Short mmCIF file of C-alpha atoms and ligand atoms in Angstrom, two decimals:
data_model
loop_
_atom_site.label_atom_id
_atom_site.label_comp_id
_atom_site.label_asym_id
_atom_site.label_seq_id
_atom_site.Cartn_x
_atom_site.Cartn_y
_atom_site.Cartn_z
CA MET A 20 -0.11 0.14 0.07
CA ARG A 21 1.28 3.27 -1.10
CA LEU A 22 0.15 6.52 0.63
CA LEU A 23 0.52 10.24 0.31
CA LEU A 24 1.47 12.70 3.04
CA VAL A 25 0.96 16.25 2.72
CA GLU A 26 1.89 18.46 5.84
CA ASP A 27 3.77 21.57 5.99
CA ASP A 28 4.90 20.96 9.55
CA LYS A 29 8.30 19.69 9.19
CA ASP A 30 7.90 17.74 12.47
CA LEU A 31 4.86 16.44 12.29
CA ASN A 32 5.41 15.25 8.69
CA ARG A 33 8.41 13.36 9.97
CA GLN A 34 6.55 11.91 12.78
CA ILE A 35 3.70 10.61 10.51
CA LYS A 36 5.94 9.50 7.98
CA ALA A 37 7.95 7.50 10.06
CA ALA A 38 5.03 5.74 11.74
CA LEU A 39 3.40 4.79 8.29
CA ILE A 40 6.21 3.32 7.40
CA ASP A 41 6.54 1.40 10.60
CA ASN A 42 3.41 0.32 9.75
CA GLY A 43 4.20 -1.28 6.34
CA TYR A 44 3.17 1.61 4.03
CA VAL A 45 5.43 3.18 1.37
CA VAL A 46 5.06 6.90 1.80
CA ASP A 47 5.73 10.06 -0.84
CA SER A 48 5.35 13.21 1.47
CA ALA A 49 5.02 16.91 0.29
CA GLN A 50 5.18 19.99 2.28
CA ASP A 51 3.20 22.52 0.23
CA GLY A 52 0.06 22.04 -1.33
CA GLU A 53 1.47 22.79 -4.74
CA GLU A 54 3.62 19.63 -4.62
CA GLY A 55 1.08 17.56 -2.94
CA HIS A 56 -1.74 17.98 -5.53
CA PHE A 57 0.76 17.18 -8.32
CA LEU A 58 1.90 14.04 -6.57
CA GLY A 59 -1.79 13.18 -5.96
CA SER A 60 -2.87 13.87 -9.52
CA THR A 61 -0.01 11.86 -11.25
CA GLU A 62 0.85 8.97 -9.07
CA ALA A 63 -1.28 5.84 -7.59
CA TYR A 64 -2.13 6.21 -4.26
CA ASP A 65 -3.94 3.91 -1.65
CA ALA A 66 -5.05 7.07 0.49
CA VAL A 67 -3.90 10.32 1.39
CA VAL A 68 -3.30 12.32 4.59
CA LEU A 69 -3.76 15.99 3.74
CA ASP A 70 -3.18 18.62 6.17
CA LEU A 71 -5.65 21.57 5.29
CA GLY A 72 -3.59 24.83 6.28
CA LEU A 73 -0.85 24.52 3.50
CA PRO A 74 1.46 27.11 1.93
CA LEU A 75 0.92 27.63 -2.08
CA MET A 76 -2.28 26.01 -2.36
CA ASP A 77 -4.66 25.07 0.79
CA GLY A 78 -5.82 21.60 1.32
CA ILE A 79 -9.55 22.14 0.26
CA SER A 80 -8.19 23.52 -2.67
CA VAL A 81 -6.10 20.74 -3.28
CA LEU A 82 -8.95 18.14 -2.63
CA GLU A 83 -11.68 19.84 -4.66
CA SER A 84 -9.14 19.87 -7.63
CA TRP A 85 -8.25 16.21 -7.20
CA ARG A 86 -12.27 15.07 -6.92
CA ARG A 87 -12.80 17.53 -9.96
CA GLU A 88 -10.06 15.75 -11.98
CA GLY A 89 -12.15 12.35 -10.87
CA HIS A 90 -9.14 11.16 -8.51
CA LYS A 91 -11.28 8.75 -6.15
CA MET A 92 -8.39 7.74 -3.46
CA PRO A 93 -9.69 8.01 -0.05
CA VAL A 94 -8.39 11.30 1.56
CA LEU A 95 -8.24 11.74 5.54
CA ILE A 96 -7.86 15.52 6.62
CA LEU A 97 -5.73 16.64 9.48
CA THR A 98 -7.80 19.65 11.04
CA ALA A 99 -7.60 22.10 13.79
CA ARG A 100 -9.26 21.08 17.13
CA ASP A 101 -11.84 23.69 17.44
CA ARG A 102 -12.38 24.50 13.62
CA TRP A 103 -15.80 22.47 13.06
CA ASN A 104 -16.32 24.48 10.14
CA ASP A 105 -12.98 23.12 8.69
CA LYS A 106 -14.26 19.56 8.84
CA VAL A 107 -17.51 20.37 7.07
CA ALA A 108 -15.59 22.30 4.38
CA GLY A 109 -13.34 19.12 4.06
CA PHE A 110 -16.47 16.60 3.75
CA ASP A 111 -17.93 18.97 1.15
CA ALA A 112 -14.81 18.89 -0.69
CA GLY A 113 -14.91 15.51 -0.92
CA ALA A 114 -12.74 14.33 2.35
CA ASP A 115 -13.63 10.73 3.72
CA ASP A 116 -12.58 11.22 7.04
CA TYR A 117 -10.83 13.69 9.39
CA VAL A 118 -8.57 13.64 12.45
CA ALA A 119 -8.26 16.87 14.74
CA LYS A 120 -4.92 17.75 15.97
CA PRO A 121 -3.25 17.05 18.29
CA PHE A 122 -4.18 13.32 17.62
CA HIS A 123 -2.84 9.89 18.72
CA MET A 124 -0.78 8.40 16.19
CA GLU A 125 -2.70 4.81 16.96
CA GLU A 126 -6.10 6.94 15.91
CA LEU A 127 -4.67 8.21 12.47
CA LEU A 128 -3.35 4.56 11.71
CA ALA A 129 -6.82 2.80 12.43
CA ARG A 130 -8.59 5.35 10.51
CA LEU A 131 -6.38 4.99 7.43
CA ARG A 132 -6.67 1.17 7.54
CA ALA A 133 -10.46 1.32 7.63
CA LEU A 134 -10.48 3.87 4.75
CA ILE A 135 -7.92 1.48 2.76
CA ARG A 136 -9.97 -1.66 3.40
CA ARG A 137 -13.64 0.31 2.85
CA ALA A 138 -12.02 1.57 -0.58
CA ALA A 139 -11.45 -2.01 -1.43
CA GLY A 140 -14.86 -3.24 -0.45
CA HIS A 141 -14.18 -4.83 2.71
CA ALA A 142 -15.89 -4.11 6.12
CA SER A 143 -13.89 -6.14 8.39
CA SER A 144 -10.30 -5.43 9.61
CA GLU A 145 -9.76 -9.18 9.02
CA ILE A 146 -9.35 -9.84 4.98
CA THR A 147 -9.54 -13.30 4.31
CA CYS A 148 -9.52 -15.23 0.55
CA GLY A 149 -9.57 -19.13 1.45
CA PRO A 150 -7.26 -20.05 4.00
CA ILE A 151 -5.41 -16.88 3.99
CA LEU A 152 -6.18 -14.37 6.66
CA LEU A 153 -4.93 -10.64 6.79
CA ASP A 154 -5.30 -9.20 10.01
CA THR A 155 -5.01 -5.46 9.11
CA LYS A 156 -4.79 -4.23 12.74
CA THR A 157 -1.27 -6.21 13.27
CA SER A 158 -0.16 -6.52 10.00
CA ARG A 159 0.23 -10.19 10.20
CA ILE A 160 -1.01 -12.90 7.58
CA PHE A 161 -1.81 -16.25 8.31
CA VAL A 162 -2.31 -19.70 6.25
CA ASN A 163 -4.42 -22.08 8.04
CA ASP A 164 -3.99 -20.23 11.14
CA ALA A 165 -0.09 -20.32 10.77
CA GLN A 166 1.73 -17.02 10.46
CA VAL A 167 3.60 -16.35 7.10
CA LYS A 168 7.09 -14.51 7.66
CA LEU A 169 7.38 -11.82 4.86
CA THR A 170 9.73 -9.32 4.15
CA SER A 171 8.17 -5.80 4.19
CA LEU A 172 7.83 -5.96 -0.07
CA GLU A 173 6.32 -9.17 0.29
CA PHE A 174 3.85 -7.95 2.62
CA ARG A 175 2.85 -5.02 0.83
CA LEU A 176 2.47 -6.99 -2.50
CA LEU A 177 0.52 -9.54 -0.74
CA SER A 178 -1.77 -7.09 1.19
CA TYR A 179 -2.39 -5.21 -1.86
CA MET A 180 -3.42 -8.56 -4.03
CA LEU A 181 -5.60 -9.11 -0.33
CA HIS A 182 -7.37 -6.05 -0.70
CA GLN A 183 -7.78 -6.41 -4.24
CA GLN A 184 -8.67 -10.42 -4.36
CA GLY A 185 -10.36 -11.44 -7.67
CA ARG A 186 -9.16 -8.70 -9.90
CA VAL A 187 -6.50 -9.30 -12.22
CA ILE A 188 -3.76 -6.66 -11.35
CA SER A 189 -1.23 -5.82 -13.93
CA ARG A 190 2.57 -5.77 -12.66
CA THR A 191 2.54 -1.77 -13.59
CA GLU A 192 -0.17 -1.38 -11.04
CA LEU A 193 1.54 -3.37 -8.40
CA VAL A 194 4.67 -1.23 -8.97
CA GLU A 195 2.79 1.73 -8.54
CA HIS A 196 1.44 0.51 -5.20
CA LEU A 197 4.64 -0.99 -3.69
CA TYR A 198 7.09 1.61 -4.30
CA ASP A 199 7.73 5.33 -3.38
CA GLN A 200 8.39 7.55 -6.25
CA ASP A 201 11.80 7.93 -5.51
CA PHE A 202 12.45 4.09 -6.35
CA ASP A 203 14.11 2.85 -9.57
CA ARG A 204 11.30 0.58 -10.54
CA ASP A 205 11.67 -2.55 -12.45
CA SER A 206 8.44 -4.41 -12.99
CA ASN A 207 10.28 -7.64 -14.03
CA THR A 208 11.35 -7.98 -10.16
CA ILE A 209 7.83 -8.42 -9.29
CA GLU A 210 7.83 -12.02 -10.94
CA VAL A 211 10.41 -12.81 -8.46
CA PHE A 212 8.93 -11.47 -5.20
CA VAL A 213 5.55 -13.52 -6.54
CA GLY A 214 7.43 -16.58 -6.59
CA ARG A 215 8.73 -16.09 -3.42
CA ILE A 216 5.33 -15.29 -1.96
CA ARG A 217 4.07 -18.42 -3.27
CA LYS A 218 6.34 -20.57 -1.79
CA LYS A 219 5.60 -19.08 1.36
CA LEU A 220 1.88 -19.29 1.33
CA GLY A 221 2.28 -23.08 -0.26
CA THR A 222 -0.61 -22.55 -2.00
CA ASN A 223 -1.24 -21.94 -5.79
CA MET A 224 -3.95 -19.04 -5.02
CA LEU A 225 -1.50 -16.45 -6.38
CA LYS A 226 -1.95 -16.83 -10.29
CA THR A 227 -0.28 -15.59 -13.02
CA VAL A 228 -2.51 -14.57 -16.04
CA ARG A 229 -0.27 -14.52 -18.91
CA GLY A 230 -0.18 -10.88 -20.67
CA LEU A 231 -2.21 -9.37 -18.14
CA GLY A 232 -0.64 -9.66 -14.53
CA TYR A 233 -1.70 -11.59 -11.19
CA GLN A 234 -4.80 -12.69 -9.83
CA LEU A 235 -5.35 -13.88 -6.06
CA ILE A 236 -8.16 -16.13 -6.07
CA GLU A 237 -9.54 -18.96 -3.77
CA GLU A 238 -8.79 -22.43 -5.55
CA GLY A 239 -11.75 -24.16 -6.79
CA VAL A 240 -13.48 -20.73 -7.74
CA1 CA B 326 -0.46 23.22 8.42
#
């Protein structure tokens, strides 16, 4: 899962980014509204954390512009504690959720998990596909109740496939959701990671769809 963080407070930006990375996400961050707007318009994100008070372009304008352009990714806004009108303006501009500053990082993380799974059509915090279970609260994956040890990149790949199960995902889409913008992306390495994940899962559920990409699907379906 790949997230965009737009926050001009340098310390807060660093803190949130570190917490998101700790929790298994790849993160692009921007410190002003123009750069944030550009990234959100041109890159693929599973969710965005957007501060409202930003230099160059304010958060509400950024969000309105994304929605006008048809970008549908979930957006969580950061608002000031006493500014109820910011929350109203944010929702009206297309926000999906908010946290008011100062906030507990755990709350921000929980709200992001909920937004990401909801956007993929999952109501429960545990996402299953046959014998595979992803516990989004703890970022752990089990097969038949036994935990599967994955590297962070393998986890991101499988977590994305579990959220998007049943759908054929192209290599390009996978690369977009696994790496940050600075990474030298090579979609050929995806096949290697998929091979390793298959071995660790011990199932044949992560299929290669020739010429199209990959599909996670319950066997016998
Ligand atoms: Ca700010």
